[in-house]
CSV table of C-alpha atoms in Angstrom, one decimal:
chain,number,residue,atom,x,y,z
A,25,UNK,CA,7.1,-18.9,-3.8
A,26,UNK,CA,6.1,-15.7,-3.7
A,27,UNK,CA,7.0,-12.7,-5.5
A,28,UNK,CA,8.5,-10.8,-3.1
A,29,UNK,CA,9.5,-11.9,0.6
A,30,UNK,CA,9.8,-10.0,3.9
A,31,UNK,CA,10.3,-11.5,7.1
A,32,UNK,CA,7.2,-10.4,9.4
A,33,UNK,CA,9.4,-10.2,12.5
A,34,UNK,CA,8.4,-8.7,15.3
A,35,UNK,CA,11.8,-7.4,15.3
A,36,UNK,CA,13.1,-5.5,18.2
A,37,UNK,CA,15.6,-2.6,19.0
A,38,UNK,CA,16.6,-0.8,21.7
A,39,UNK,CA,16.2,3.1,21.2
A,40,UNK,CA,19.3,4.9,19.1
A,41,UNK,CA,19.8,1.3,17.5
A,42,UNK,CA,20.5,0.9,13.8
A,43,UNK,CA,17.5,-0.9,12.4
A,44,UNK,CA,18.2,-3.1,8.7
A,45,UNK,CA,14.8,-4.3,7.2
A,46,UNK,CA,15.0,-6.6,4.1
A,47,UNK,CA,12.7,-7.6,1.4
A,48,UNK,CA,14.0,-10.3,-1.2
A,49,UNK,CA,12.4,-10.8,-4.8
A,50,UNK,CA,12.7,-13.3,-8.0
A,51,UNK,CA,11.1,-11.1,-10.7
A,52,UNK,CA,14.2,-9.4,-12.3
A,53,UNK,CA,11.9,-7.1,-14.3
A,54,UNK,CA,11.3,-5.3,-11.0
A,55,UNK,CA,13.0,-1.5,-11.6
A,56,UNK,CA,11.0,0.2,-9.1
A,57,UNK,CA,11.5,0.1,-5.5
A,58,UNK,CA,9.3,1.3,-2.3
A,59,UNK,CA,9.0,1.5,1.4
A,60,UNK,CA,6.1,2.0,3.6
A,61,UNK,CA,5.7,2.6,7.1
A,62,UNK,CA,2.6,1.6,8.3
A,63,UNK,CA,1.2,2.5,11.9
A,64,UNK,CA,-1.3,0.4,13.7
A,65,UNK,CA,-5.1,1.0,12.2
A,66,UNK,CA,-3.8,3.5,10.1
A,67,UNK,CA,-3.2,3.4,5.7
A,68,UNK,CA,0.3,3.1,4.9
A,69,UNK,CA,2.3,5.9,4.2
A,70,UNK,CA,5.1,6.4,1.9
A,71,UNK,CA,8.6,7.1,3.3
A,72,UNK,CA,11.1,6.7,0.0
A,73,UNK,CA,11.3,4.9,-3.2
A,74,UNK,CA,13.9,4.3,-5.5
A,75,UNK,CA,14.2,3.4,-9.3
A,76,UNK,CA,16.8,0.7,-9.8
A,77,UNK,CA,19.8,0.0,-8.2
A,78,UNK,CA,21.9,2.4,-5.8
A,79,UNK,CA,21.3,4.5,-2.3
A,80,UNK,CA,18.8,6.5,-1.5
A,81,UNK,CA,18.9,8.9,1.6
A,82,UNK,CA,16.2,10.7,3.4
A,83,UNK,CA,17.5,12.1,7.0
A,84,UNK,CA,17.1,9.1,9.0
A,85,UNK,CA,16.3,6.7,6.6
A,86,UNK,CA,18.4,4.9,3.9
A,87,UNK,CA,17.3,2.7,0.9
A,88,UNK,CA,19.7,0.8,-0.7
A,89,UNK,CA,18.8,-1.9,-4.0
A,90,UNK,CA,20.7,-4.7,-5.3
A,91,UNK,CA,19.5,-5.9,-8.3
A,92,UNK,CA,22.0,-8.6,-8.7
A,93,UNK,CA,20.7,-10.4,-5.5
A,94,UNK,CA,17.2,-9.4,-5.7
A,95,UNK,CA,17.7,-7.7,-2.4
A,96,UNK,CA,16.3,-4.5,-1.2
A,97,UNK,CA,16.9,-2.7,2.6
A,98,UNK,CA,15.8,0.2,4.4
A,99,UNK,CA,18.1,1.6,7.3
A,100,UNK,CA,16.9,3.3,9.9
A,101,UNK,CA,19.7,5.2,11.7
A,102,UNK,CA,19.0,6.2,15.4
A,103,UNK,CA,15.7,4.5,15.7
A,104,UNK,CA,13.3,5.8,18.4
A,105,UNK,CA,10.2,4.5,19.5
A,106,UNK,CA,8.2,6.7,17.6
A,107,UNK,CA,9.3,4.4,14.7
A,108,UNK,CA,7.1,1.7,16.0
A,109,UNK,CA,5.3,0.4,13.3
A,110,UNK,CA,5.2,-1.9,10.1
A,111,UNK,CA,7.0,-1.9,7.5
A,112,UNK,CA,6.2,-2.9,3.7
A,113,UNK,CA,8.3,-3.0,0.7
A,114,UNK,CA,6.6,-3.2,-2.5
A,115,UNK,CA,8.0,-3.2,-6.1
A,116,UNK,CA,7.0,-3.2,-9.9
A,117,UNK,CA,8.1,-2.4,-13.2
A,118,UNK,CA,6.0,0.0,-14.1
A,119,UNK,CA,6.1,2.5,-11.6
A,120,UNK,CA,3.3,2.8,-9.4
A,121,UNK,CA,0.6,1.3,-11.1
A,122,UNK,CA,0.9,-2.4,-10.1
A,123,UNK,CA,2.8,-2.7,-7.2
A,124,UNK,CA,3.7,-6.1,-5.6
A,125,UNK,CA,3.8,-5.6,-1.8
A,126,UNK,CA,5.9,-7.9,0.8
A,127,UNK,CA,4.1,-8.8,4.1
A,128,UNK,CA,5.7,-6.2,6.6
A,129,UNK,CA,7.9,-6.6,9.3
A,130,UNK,CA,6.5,-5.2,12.5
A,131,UNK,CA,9.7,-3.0,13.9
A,132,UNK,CA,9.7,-2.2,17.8
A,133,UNK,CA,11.8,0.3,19.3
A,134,UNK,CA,12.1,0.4,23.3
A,135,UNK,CA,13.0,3.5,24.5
B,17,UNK,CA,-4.5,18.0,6.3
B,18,UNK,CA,-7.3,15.9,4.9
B,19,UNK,CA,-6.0,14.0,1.5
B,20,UNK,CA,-7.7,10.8,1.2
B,21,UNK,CA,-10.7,9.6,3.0
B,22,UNK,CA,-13.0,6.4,2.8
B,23,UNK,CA,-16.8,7.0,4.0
B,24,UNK,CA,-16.3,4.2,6.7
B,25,UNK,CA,-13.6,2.5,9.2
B,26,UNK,CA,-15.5,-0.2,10.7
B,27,UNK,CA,-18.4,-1.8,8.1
B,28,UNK,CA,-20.7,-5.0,9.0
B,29,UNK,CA,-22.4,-6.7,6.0
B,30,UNK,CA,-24.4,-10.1,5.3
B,31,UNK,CA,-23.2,-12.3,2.8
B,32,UNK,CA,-25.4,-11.4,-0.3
B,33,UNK,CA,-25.8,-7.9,0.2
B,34,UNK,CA,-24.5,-4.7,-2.6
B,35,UNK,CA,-21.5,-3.3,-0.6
B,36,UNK,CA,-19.7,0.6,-1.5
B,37,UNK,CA,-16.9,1.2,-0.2
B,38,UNK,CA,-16.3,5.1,-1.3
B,39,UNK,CA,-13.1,6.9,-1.4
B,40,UNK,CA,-12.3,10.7,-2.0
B,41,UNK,CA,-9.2,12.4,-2.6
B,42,UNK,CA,-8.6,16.4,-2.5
B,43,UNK,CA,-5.6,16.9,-4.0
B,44,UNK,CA,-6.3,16.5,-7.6
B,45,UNK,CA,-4.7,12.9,-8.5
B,46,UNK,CA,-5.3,11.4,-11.5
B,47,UNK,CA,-4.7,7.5,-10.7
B,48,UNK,CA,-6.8,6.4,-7.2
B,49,UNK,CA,-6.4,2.4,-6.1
B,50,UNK,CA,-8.4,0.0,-4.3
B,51,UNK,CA,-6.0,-2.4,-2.4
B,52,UNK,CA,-7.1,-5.2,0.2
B,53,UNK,CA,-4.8,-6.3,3.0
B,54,UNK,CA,-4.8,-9.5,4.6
B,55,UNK,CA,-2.5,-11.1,7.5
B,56,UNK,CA,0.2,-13.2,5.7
B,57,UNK,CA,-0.7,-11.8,2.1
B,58,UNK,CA,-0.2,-8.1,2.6
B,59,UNK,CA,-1.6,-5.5,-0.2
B,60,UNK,CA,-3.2,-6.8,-3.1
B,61,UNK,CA,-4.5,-4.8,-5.7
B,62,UNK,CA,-8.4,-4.8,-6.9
B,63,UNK,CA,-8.6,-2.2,-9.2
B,64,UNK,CA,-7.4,1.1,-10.2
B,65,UNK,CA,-8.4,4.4,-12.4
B,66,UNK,CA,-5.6,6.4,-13.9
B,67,UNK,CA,-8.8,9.0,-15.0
B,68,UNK,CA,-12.4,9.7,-14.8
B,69,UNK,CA,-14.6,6.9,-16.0
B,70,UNK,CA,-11.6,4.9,-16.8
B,71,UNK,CA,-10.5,1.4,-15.5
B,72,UNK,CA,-8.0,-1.3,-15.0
B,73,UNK,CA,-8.2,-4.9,-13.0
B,74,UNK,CA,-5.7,-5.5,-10.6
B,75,UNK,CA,-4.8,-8.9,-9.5
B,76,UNK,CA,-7.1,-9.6,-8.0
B,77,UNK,CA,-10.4,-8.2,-9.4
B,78,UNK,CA,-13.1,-11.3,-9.3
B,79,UNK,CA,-16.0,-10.3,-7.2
B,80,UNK,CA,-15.4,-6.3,-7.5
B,81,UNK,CA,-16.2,-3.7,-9.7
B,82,UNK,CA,-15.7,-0.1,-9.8
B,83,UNK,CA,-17.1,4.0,-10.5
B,84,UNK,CA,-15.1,6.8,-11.1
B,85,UNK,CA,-17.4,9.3,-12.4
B,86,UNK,CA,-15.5,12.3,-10.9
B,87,UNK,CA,-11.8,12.9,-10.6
B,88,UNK,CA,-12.0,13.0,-6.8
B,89,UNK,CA,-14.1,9.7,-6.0
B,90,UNK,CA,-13.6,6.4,-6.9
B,91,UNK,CA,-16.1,3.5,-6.0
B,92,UNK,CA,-15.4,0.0,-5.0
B,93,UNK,CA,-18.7,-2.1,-5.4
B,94,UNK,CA,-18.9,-5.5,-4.2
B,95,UNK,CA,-22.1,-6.9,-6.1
B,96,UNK,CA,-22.9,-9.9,-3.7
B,97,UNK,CA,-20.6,-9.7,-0.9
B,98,UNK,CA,-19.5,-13.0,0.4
B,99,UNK,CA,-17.6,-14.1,3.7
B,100,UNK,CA,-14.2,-14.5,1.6
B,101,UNK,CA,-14.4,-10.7,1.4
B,102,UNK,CA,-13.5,-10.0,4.6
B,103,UNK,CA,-11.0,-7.7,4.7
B,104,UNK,CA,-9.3,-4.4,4.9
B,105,UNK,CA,-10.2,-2.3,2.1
B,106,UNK,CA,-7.5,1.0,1.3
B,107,UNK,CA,-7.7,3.2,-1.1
B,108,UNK,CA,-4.4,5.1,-2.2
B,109,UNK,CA,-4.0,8.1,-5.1
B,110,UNK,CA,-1.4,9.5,-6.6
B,111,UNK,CA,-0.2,12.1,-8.8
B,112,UNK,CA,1.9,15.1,-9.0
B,113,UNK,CA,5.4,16.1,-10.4
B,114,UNK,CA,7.0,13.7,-7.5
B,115,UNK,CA,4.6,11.0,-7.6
B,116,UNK,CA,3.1,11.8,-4.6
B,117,UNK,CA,0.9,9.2,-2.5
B,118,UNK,CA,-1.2,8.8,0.0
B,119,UNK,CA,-3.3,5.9,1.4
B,120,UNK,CA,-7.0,6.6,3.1
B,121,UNK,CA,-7.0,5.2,6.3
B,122,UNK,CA,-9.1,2.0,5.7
B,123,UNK,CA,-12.2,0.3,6.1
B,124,UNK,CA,-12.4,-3.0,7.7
B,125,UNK,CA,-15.2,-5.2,6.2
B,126,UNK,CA,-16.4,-8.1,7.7
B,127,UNK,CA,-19.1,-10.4,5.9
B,128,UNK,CA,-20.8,-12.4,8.5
């Protein structure tokens, strides 16, 4: 099992849709909490972390932890098509240093 | 708006042969990354440097090394490249007060 699970997807919207991505994890030592966006043939780039449990807002984006399920999501609220892209969680307890990435889910948005 | 770059996108080597994959960052960062990235295993860490001439293995080290001998560049070296190698290779630094980070845009290595 690995340490930290994302479904790959593709997963598909319509344009304005609210879009939920997910990552599950089993290490409970796991206090830090990131997202990445990651367009095609292009590095990842950061969009938000968090450090432990609780919300996180950043315009359209939302990152919400629970540490009692081992359960992370990222909200996107009115998606658009410029969202395209993958997405990565990644996690650690130690900051950034040794981060454990998931696999990406590929989002689509259809205008 | 240049922040991190890596001295190739596309690299073809033969199995056996010194590979450097270079990275350089502009923005003063202390700690710079080497991460590959494979379908179905996503980001892995190799290595990473949290200062000049200073080093740590990731979790998956075997095979690599690395150079920092400036604050701005760090090295990955593979010493005998082999077809398992084939990969994308990103570099990432970070640093600031708000633990800012930014990833190079990659370099795809394929061993043949």
């Amino acid at each position: 099992q690995k340490e930290v699970e994302q479904d790959p997807g593709p997963l598909s919207v319509p344009e304005g849709a609210i879009v939920s991505l997910n990552c599950t994890y089993s290490n409970s030592a796991f206090q830090y909490f990131m997202w990445y966006r990651q367009y095609s043939r292009k590095g990842p780039e950061l969009l938000m972390y968090t450090y432990s449990s609780g919300n996180k807002e950043d315009g359209r984006f939302t990152a919400q932890v629970d540490k009692s399920s081992k359960y992370i999501s990222l909200f996107i609220r009115d998606s658009q098509p410029s969202d395209s892209a993958t997405y990565l969680c990644a996690m650690s307890n130690t900051g950034f240093q040794k981060l454990v990435f998931g696999t990406g889910t590929r989002l689509l948005v259809s205008p | 708006d240049v922040k991190v770059t890596q001295s190739s996108r596309y690299l073809v080597k033969r199995t056996g042969e010194k590979v450097f994959l270079e990275c350089v960052q502009d923005m003063d960062h202390e700690n710079m990354f080497w991460y590959r990235q494979d379908p179905g295993l996503g980001l892995r860490l190799i290595y990473f440097s949290y200062d000049v001439k200073m080093k740590e293995k990731g979790d998956i080290p075997e095979g690599y090394s690395v150079s920092r001998e400036k604050k701005e560049r760090f090295s990955l070296i593979l010493e005998s490249a082999s077809t398992n190698q084939t990969s994308m290779y990103l570099c990432a630094s970070i640093g600031g007060l708000k633990a800012e980070q930014y990833f190079g845009p990659g370099t795809r290595l394929t061993v043949t």
